[in-house]
Short mmCIF file of C-alpha atoms in Angstrom, two decimals:
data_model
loop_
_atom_site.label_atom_id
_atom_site.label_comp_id
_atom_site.label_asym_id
_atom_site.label_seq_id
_atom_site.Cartn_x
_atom_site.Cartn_y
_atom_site.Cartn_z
CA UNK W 1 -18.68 34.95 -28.61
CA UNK W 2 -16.90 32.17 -26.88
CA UNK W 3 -13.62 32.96 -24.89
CA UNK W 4 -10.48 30.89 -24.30
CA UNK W 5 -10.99 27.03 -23.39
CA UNK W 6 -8.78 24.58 -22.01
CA UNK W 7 -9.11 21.31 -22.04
CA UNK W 8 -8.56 19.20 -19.29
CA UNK W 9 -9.65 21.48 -16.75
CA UNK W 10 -7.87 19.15 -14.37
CA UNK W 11 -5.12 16.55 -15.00
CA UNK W 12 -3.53 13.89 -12.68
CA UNK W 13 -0.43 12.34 -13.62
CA UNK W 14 2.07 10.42 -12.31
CA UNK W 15 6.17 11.08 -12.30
CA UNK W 16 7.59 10.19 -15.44
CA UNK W 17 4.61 10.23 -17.86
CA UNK W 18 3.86 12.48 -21.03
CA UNK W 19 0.77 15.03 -20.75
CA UNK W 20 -0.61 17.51 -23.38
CA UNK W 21 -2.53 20.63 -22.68
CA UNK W 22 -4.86 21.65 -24.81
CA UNK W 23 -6.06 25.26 -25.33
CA UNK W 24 -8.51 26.28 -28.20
CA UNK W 25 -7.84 30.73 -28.85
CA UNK W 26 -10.65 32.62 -29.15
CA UNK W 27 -11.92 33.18 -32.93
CA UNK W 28 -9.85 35.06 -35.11
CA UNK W 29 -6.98 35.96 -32.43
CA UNK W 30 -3.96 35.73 -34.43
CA UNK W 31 -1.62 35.56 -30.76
CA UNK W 32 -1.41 32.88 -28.11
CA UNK W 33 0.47 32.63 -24.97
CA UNK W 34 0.77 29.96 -22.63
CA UNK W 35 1.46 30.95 -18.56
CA UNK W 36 2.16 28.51 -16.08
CA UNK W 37 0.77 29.59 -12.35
CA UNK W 38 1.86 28.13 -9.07
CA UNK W 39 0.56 28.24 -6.02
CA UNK W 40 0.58 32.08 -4.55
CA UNK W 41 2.41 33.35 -6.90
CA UNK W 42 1.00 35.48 -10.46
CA UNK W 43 1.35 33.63 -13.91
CA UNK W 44 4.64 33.28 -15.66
CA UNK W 45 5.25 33.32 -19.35
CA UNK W 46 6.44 30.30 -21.19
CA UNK W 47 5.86 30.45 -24.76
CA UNK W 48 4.16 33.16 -27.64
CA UNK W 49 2.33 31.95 -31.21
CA UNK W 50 2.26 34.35 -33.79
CA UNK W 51 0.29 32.38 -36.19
CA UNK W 52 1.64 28.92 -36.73
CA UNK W 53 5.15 29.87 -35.12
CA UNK W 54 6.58 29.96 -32.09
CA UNK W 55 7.63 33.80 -32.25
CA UNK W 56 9.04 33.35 -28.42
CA UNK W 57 9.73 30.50 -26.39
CA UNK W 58 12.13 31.76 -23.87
CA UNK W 59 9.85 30.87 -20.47
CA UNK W 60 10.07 27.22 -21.44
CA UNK W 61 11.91 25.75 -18.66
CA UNK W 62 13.86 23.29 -20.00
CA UNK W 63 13.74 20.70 -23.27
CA UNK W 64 10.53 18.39 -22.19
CA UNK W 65 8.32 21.42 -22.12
CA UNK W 66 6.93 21.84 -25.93
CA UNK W 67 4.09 23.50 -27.47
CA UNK W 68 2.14 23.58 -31.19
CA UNK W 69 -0.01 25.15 -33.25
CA UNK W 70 0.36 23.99 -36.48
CA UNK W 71 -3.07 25.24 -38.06
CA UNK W 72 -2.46 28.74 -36.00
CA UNK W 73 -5.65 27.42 -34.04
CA UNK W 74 -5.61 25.43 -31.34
CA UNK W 75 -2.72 24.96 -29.78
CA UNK W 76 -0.96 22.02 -27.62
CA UNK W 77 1.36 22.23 -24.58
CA UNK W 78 3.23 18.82 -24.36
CA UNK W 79 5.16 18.14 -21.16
CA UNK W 80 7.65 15.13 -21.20
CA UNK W 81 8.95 13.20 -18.21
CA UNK W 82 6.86 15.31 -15.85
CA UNK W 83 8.43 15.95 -12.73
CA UNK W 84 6.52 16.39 -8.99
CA UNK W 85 7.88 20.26 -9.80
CA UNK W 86 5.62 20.64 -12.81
CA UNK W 87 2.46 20.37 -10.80
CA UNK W 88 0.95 23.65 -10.96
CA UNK W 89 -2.06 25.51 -13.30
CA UNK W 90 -1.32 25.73 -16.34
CA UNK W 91 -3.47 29.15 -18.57
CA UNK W 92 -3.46 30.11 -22.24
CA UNK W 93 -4.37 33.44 -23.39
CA UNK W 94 -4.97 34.91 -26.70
CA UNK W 95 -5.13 38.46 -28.22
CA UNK W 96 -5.07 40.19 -31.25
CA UNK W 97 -2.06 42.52 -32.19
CA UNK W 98 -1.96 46.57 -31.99
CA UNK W 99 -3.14 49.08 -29.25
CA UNK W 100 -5.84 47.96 -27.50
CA UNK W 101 -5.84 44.93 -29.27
CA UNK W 102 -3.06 43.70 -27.56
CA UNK W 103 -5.85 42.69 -24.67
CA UNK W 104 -5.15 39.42 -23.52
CA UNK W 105 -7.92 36.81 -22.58
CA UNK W 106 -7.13 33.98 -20.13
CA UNK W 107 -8.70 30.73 -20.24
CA UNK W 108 -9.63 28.81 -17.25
CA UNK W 109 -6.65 26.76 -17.00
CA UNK W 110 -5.52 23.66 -16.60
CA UNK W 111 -4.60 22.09 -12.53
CA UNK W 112 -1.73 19.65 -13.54
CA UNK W 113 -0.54 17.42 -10.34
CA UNK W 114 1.75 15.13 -11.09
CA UNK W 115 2.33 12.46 -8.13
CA UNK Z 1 13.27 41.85 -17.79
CA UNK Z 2 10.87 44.48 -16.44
CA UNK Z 3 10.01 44.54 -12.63
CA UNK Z 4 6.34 44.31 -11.35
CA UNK Z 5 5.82 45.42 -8.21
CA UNK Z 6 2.12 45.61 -5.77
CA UNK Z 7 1.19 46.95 -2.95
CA UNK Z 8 -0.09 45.93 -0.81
CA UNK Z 9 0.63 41.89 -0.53
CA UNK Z 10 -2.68 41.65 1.49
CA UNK Z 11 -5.81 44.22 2.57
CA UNK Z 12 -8.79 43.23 4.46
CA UNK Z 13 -11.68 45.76 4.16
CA UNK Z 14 -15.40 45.96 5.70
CA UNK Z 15 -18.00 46.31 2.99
CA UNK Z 16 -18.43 49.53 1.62
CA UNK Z 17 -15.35 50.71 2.23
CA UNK Z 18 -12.76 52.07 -0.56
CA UNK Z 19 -8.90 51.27 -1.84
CA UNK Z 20 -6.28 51.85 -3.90
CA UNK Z 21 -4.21 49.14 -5.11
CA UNK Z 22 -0.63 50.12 -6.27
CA UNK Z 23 1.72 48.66 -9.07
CA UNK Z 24 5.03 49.65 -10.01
CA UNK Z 25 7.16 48.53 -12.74
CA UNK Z 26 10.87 49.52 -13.78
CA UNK Z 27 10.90 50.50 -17.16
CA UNK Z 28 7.92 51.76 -20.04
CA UNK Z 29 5.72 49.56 -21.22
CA UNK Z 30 3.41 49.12 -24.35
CA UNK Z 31 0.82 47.25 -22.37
CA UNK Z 32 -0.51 47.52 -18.82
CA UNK Z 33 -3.55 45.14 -17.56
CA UNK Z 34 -5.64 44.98 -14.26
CA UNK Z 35 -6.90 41.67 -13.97
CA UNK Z 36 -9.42 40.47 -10.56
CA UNK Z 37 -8.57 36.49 -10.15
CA UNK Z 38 -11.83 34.67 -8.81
CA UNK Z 39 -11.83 32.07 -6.44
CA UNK Z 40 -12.11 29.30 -9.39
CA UNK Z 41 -8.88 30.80 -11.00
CA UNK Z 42 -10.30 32.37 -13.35
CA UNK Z 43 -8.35 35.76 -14.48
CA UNK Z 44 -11.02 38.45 -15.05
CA UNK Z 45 -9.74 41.72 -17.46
CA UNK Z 46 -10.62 44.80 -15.85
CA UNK Z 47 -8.91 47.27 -17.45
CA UNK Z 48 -6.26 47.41 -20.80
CA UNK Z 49 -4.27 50.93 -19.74
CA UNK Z 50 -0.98 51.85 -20.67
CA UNK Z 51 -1.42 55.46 -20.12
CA UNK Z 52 -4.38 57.81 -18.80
CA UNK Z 53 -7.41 56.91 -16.52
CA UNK Z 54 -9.94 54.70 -17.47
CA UNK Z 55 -13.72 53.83 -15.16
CA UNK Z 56 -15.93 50.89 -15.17
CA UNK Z 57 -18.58 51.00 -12.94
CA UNK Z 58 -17.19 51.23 -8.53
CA UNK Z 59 -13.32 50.48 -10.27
CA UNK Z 60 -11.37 52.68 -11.79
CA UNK Z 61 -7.69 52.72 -12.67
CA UNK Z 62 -4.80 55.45 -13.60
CA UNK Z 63 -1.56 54.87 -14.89
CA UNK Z 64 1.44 57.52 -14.90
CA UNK Z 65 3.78 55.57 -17.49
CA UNK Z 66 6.27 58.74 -17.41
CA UNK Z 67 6.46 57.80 -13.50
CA UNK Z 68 6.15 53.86 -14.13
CA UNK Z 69 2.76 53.07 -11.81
CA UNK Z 70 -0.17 52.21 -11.84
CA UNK Z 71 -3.26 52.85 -9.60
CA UNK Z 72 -6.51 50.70 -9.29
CA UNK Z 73 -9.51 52.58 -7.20
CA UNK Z 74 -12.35 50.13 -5.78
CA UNK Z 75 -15.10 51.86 -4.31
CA UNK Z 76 -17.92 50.82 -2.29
CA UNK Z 77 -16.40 47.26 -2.08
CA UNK Z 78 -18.85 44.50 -1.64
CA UNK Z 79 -17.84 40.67 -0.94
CA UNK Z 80 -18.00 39.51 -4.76
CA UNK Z 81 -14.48 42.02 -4.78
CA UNK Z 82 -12.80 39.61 -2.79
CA UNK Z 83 -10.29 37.90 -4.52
CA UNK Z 84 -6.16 38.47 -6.14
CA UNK Z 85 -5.76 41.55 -7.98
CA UNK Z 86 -3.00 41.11 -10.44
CA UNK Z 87 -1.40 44.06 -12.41
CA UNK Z 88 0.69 42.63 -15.60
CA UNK Z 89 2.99 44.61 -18.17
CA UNK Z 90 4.27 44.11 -21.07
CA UNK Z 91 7.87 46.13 -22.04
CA UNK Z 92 10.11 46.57 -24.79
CA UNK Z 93 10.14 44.12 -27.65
CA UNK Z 94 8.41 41.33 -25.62
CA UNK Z 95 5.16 40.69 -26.33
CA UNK Z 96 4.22 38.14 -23.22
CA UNK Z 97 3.09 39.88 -20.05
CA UNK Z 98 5.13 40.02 -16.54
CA UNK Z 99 3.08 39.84 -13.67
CA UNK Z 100 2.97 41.36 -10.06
CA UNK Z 101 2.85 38.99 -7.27
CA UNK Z 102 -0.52 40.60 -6.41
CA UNK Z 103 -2.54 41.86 -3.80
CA UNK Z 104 -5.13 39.53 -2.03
CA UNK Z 105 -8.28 41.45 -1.16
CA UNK Z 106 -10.52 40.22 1.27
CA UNK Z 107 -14.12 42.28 1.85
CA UNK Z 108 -15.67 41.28 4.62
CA UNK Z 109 -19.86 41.48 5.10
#
């Protein structure tokens, strides 16, 4: 079946503006994660969906990061007032829970570069 | 949090040739992944192994969780190999993973 998508797959903003993320789980995963990835470095966490909650948000950086998934589908990474540091790839990942379910797919990503 | 550390940072290797990718991490975990990242970004799974030794193919990977590492074999590298190979954990009551830093493979023809 289909994996993770992400939609944009690239996104050019400028300083100041609001952007949302998009990333669609694959079918029937129950957990999402969004990662943020900059530039030689590996991905760090910023927020886990169990279902329709947000069972950990402790990587979000600061208040104008924000993400939803209020049909425990898709889910939406809103950034507010982005800042030049914000610029960097942006992946969701999705799993199922227990053992070897706890596999985690990555999506493509999303290059944000905000100017 | 848990520590992730690989080594090495960087390895250059002529086609055909083997290695052994190491990751270390500072306390148990409930989930340990290999994952190759392509030149497009794109994070490939390679192997789900908390404990034990798993093969696929010219890779193969062992972890020694009562040791906290990790080992990924490649043999018989070809060019397609070349790219970041990132080991990620996931420890106690947190479910996210923390990632190495990597190691950046480059096979050359």
């Amino acid at each position: 079946g289909a994996g993770v998508s992400q939609t944009p797959s690239n996104k050019v903003t400028e300083k100041g503006k609001y952007v949302e993320l998009r990333c669609d789980p694959i079918s029937g995963h129950t957990a999402l994660y969004w990662y943020r990835q900059s530039l030689g470095q590996g991905p760090e966490f910023l927020i886990y969906f169990q279902g329709t909650g947000a069972a950990d948000d402790s990587g979000l950086p600061n208040d104008r990061f924000f993400a939803v998934r209020p049909e425990g589908s898709v889910s939406t990474l809103k950034i507010q007032r982005t800042e030049r540091g914000d610029s960097a790839v942006y992946l969701c990942a999705s799993s199922l829970i227990g053992g070897q379910a706890d596999t985690q797919y990555f999506g493509p990503g999303t290059r944000l570069t905000v100017l | 949090g848990i520590q992730v550390e690989q080594s090495p940072p960087d390895l250059i290797l002529q086609e055909g040739a083997n290695s052994t990718l190491r990751c270390n991490f500072s306390d148990s975990v409930n989930n340990l992944q290999w994952f190759h990242q392509n030149p497009w970004g794109q994070l490939i799974n390679l192997f789900y192994i908390p404990s034990g030794t798993k093969q696929n193919g010219r890779l193969s990977a062992t972890t020694v969780a009562t040791e906290r590492y990790s080992l990924l074999y490649i043999s018989s590298s070809q060019t397609t190999d070349s790219g970041v190979y990132f080991c990620a954990v996931e420890g106690g009551s947190a479910r996210q993973l923390t990632f190495g830093s990597g190691t950046q493979l480059t096979v050359l023809p």
